[in-house]
Short mmCIF file of N, CA and C in Angstrom, two decimals:
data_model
loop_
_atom_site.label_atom_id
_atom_site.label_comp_id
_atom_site.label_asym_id
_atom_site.label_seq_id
_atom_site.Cartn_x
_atom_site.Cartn_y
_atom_site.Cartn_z
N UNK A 1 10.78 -22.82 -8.39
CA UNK A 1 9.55 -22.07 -8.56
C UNK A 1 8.84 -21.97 -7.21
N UNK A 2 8.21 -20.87 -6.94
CA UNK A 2 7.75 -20.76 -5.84
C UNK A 2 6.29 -21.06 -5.94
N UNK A 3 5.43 -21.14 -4.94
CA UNK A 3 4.10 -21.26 -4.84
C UNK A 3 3.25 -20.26 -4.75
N UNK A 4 4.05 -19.29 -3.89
CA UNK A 4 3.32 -18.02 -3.56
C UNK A 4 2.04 -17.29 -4.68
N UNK A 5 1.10 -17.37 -4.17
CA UNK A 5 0.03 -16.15 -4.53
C UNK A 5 0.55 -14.86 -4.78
N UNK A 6 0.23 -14.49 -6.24
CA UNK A 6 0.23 -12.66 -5.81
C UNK A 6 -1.19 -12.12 -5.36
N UNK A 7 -0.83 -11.46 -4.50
CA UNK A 7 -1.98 -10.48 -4.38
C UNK A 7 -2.84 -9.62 -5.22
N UNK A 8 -4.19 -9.43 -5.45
CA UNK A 8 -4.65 -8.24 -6.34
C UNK A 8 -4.32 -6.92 -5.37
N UNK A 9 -4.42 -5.79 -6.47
CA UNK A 9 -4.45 -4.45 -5.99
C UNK A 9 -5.59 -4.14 -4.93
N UNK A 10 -6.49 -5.01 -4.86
CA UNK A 10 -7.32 -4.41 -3.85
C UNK A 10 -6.61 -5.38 -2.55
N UNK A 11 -6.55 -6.70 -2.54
CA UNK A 11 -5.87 -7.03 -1.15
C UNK A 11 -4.87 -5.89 -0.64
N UNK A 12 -4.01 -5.79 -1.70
CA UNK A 12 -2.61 -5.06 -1.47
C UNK A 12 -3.29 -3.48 -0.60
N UNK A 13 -4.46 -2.99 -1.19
CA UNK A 13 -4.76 -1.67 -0.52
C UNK A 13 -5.39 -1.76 0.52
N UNK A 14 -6.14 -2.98 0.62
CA UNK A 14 -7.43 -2.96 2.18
C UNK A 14 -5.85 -3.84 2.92
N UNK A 15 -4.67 -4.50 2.73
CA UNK A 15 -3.95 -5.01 3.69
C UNK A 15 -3.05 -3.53 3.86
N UNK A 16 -2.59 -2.62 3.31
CA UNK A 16 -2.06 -1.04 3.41
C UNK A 16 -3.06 -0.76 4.76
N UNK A 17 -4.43 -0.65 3.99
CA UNK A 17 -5.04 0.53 4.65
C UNK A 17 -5.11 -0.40 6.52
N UNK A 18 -5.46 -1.50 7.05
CA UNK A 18 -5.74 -1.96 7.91
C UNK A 18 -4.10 -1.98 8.92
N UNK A 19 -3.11 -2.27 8.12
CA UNK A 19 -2.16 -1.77 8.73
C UNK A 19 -1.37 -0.36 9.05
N UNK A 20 -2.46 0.37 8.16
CA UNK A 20 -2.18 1.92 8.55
C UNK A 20 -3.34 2.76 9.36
N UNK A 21 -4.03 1.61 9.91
CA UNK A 21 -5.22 2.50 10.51
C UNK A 21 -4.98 3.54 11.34
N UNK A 22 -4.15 3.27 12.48
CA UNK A 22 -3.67 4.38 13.50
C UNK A 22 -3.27 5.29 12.77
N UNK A 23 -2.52 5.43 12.04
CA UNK A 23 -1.46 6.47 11.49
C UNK A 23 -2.53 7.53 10.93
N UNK A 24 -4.00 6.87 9.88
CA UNK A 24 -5.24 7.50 9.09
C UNK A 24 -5.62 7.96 10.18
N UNK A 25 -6.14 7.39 11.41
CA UNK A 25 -6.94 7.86 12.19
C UNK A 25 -6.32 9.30 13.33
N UNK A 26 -4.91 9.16 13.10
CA UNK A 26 -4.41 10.00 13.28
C UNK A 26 -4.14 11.27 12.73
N UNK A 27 -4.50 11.21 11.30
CA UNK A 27 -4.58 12.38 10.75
C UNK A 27 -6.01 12.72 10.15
N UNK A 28 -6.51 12.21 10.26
CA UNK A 28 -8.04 12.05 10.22
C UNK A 28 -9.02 13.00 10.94
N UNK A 29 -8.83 12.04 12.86
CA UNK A 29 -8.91 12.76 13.32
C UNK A 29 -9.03 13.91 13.70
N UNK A 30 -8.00 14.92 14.08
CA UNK A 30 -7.86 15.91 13.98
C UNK A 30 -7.98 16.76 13.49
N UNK A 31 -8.24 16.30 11.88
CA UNK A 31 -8.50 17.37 10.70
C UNK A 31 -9.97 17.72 10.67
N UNK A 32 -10.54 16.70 11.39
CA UNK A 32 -12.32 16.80 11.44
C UNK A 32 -12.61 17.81 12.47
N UNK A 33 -11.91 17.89 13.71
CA UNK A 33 -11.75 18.50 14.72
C UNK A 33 -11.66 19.59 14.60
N UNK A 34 -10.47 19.86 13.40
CA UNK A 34 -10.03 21.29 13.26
C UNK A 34 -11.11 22.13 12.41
N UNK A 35 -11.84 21.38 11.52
CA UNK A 35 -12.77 21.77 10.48
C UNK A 35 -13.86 22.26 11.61
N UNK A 36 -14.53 21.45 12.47
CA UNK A 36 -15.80 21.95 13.56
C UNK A 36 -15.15 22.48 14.58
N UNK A 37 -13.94 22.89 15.57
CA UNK A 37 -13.72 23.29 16.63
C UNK A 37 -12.80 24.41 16.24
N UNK A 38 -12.13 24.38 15.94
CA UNK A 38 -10.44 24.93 15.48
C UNK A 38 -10.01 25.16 14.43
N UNK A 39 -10.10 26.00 13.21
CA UNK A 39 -9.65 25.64 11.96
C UNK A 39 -8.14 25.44 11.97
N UNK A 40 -7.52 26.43 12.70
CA UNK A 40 -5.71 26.12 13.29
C UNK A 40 -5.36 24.72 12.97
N UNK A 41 -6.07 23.90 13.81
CA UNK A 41 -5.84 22.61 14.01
C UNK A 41 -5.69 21.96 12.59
N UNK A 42 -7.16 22.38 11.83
CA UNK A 42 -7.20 21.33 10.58
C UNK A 42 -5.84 21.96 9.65
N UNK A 43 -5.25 22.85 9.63
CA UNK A 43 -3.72 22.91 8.79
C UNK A 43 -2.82 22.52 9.52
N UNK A 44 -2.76 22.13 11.01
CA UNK A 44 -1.66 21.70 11.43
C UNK A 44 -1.93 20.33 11.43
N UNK A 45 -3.00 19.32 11.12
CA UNK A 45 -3.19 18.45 10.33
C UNK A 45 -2.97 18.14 9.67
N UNK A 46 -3.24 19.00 8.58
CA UNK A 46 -3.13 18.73 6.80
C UNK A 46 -1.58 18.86 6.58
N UNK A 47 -0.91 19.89 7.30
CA UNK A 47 1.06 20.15 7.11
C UNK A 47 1.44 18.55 7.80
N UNK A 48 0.90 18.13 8.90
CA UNK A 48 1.56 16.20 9.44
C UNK A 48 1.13 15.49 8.17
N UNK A 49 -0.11 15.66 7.98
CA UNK A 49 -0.57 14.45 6.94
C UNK A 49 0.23 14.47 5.48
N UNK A 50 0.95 15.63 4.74
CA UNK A 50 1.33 15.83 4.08
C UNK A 50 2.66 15.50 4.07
N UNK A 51 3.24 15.50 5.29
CA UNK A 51 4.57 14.89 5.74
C UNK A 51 4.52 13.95 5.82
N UNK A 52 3.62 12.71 6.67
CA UNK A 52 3.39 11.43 6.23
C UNK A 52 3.37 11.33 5.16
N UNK A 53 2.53 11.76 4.16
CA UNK A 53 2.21 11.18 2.52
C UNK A 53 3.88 11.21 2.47
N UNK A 54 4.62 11.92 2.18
CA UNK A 54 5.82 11.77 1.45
C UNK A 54 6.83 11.29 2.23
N UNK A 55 6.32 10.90 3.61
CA UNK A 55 7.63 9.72 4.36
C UNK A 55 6.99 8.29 3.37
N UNK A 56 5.48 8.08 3.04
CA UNK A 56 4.78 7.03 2.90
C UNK A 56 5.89 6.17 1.12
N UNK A 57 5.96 7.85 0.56
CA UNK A 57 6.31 7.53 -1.07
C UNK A 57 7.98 7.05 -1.38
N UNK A 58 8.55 8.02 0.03
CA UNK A 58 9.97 7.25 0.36
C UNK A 58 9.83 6.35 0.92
N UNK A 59 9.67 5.75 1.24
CA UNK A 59 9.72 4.36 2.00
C UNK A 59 9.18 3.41 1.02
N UNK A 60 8.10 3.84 0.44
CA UNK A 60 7.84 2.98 -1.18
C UNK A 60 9.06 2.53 -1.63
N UNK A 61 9.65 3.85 -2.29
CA UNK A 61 10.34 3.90 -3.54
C UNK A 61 11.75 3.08 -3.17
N UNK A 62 11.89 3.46 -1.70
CA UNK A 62 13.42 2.35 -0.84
C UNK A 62 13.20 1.31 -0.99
N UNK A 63 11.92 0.38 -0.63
CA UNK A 63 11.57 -0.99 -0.54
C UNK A 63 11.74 -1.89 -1.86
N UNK A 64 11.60 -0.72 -2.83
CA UNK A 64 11.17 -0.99 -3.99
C UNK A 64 12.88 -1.23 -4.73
N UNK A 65 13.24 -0.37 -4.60
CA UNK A 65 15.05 -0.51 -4.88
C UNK A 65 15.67 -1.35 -4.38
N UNK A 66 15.41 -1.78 -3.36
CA UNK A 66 15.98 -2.90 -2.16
C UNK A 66 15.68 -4.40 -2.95
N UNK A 67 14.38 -4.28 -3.22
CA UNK A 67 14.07 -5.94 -3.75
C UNK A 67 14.41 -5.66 -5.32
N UNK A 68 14.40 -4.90 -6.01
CA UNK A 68 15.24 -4.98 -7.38
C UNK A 68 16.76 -5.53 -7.50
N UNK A 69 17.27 -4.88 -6.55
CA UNK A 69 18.60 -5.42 -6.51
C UNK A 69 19.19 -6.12 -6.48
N UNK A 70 20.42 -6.61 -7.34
CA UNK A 70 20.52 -8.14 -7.75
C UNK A 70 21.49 -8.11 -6.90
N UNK A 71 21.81 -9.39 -5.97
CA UNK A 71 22.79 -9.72 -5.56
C UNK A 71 23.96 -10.42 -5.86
N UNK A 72 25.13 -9.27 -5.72
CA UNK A 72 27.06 -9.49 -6.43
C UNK A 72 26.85 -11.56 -6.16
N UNK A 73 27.35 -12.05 -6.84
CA UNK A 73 27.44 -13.17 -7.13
C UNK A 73 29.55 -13.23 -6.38
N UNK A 74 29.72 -13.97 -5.82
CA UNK A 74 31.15 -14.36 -5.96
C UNK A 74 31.94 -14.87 -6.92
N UNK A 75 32.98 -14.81 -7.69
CA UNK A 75 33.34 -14.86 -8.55
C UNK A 75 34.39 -16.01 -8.30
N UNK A 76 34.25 -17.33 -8.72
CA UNK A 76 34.76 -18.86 -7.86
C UNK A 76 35.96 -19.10 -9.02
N UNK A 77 36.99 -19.69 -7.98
CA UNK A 77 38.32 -19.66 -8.71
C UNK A 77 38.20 -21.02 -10.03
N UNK A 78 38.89 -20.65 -10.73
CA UNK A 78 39.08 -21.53 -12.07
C UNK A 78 39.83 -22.64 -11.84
N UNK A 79 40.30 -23.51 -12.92
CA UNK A 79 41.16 -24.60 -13.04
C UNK A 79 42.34 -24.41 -12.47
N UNK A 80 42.89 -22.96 -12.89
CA UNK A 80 44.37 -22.46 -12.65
C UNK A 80 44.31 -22.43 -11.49
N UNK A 81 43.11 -22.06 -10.76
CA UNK A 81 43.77 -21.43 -9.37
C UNK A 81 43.59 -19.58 -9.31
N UNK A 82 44.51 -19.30 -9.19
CA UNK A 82 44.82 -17.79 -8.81
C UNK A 82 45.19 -17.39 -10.28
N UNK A 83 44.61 -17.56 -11.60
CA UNK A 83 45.21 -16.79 -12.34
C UNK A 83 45.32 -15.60 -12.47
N UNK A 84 46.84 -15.41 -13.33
CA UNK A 84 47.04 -14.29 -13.34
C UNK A 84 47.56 -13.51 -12.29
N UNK A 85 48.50 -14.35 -11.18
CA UNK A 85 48.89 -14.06 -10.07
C UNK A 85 50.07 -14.67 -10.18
N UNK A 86 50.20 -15.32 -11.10
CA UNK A 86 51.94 -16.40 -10.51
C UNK A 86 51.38 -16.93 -9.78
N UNK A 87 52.95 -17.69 -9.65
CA UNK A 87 53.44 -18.64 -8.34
C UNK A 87 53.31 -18.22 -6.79
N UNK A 88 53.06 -19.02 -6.25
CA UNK A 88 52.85 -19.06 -4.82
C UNK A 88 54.45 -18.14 -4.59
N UNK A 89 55.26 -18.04 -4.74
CA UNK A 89 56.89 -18.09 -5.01
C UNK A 89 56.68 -16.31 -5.17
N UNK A 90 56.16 -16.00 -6.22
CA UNK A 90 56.22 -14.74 -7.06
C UNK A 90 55.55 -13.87 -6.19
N UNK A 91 54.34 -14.45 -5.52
CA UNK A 91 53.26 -13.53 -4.80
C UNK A 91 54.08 -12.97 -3.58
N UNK A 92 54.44 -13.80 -2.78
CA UNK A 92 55.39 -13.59 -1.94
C UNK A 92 56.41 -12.88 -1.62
N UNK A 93 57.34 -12.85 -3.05
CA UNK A 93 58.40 -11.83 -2.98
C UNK A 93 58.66 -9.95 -3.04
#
């Protein structure tokens, strides 16, 4: 048994959001920019940020498959040995 804490949904989102600050502020940014200086800008914003969102949901959904996955167990030899193989003799020939 392990010890580990789970996290609530809000750790889990303010520890997301603080490790995604650059990336927000990067699309953030610019989109504010584009709204008062440039409107150009704020869709060539909103088309990155929209590409992030769905690198964000793959990379979810991978992480997420990755730790589900049970790991193949080895399958450890029996009493016999090699059953179902014969003799050392038989394999050989």
């Amino acid at each position: 048994m392990t010890n580990e804490i789970e996290r609530t949904r809000t750790e889990a989102a303010v520890a997301w959001t603080v490790g995604h600050a650059g990336e927000l502020a990067g699309i953030t940014l610019p989109a504010v920019a584009g709204v008062l200086v440039w409107p150009w800008l704020a869709t060539v914003s909103g088309a990155v940020a929209l590409w992030w969102a769905l690198n964000e949901v793959r990379d979810h959904k991978t992480r997420a498959e990755l730790q589900n996955k049970v790991v193949p167990r080895q399958i450890e030899a029996g009493s016999q040995g090699n059953a179902g193989m014969g003799s050392e003799r038989e394999v050989r020939a």
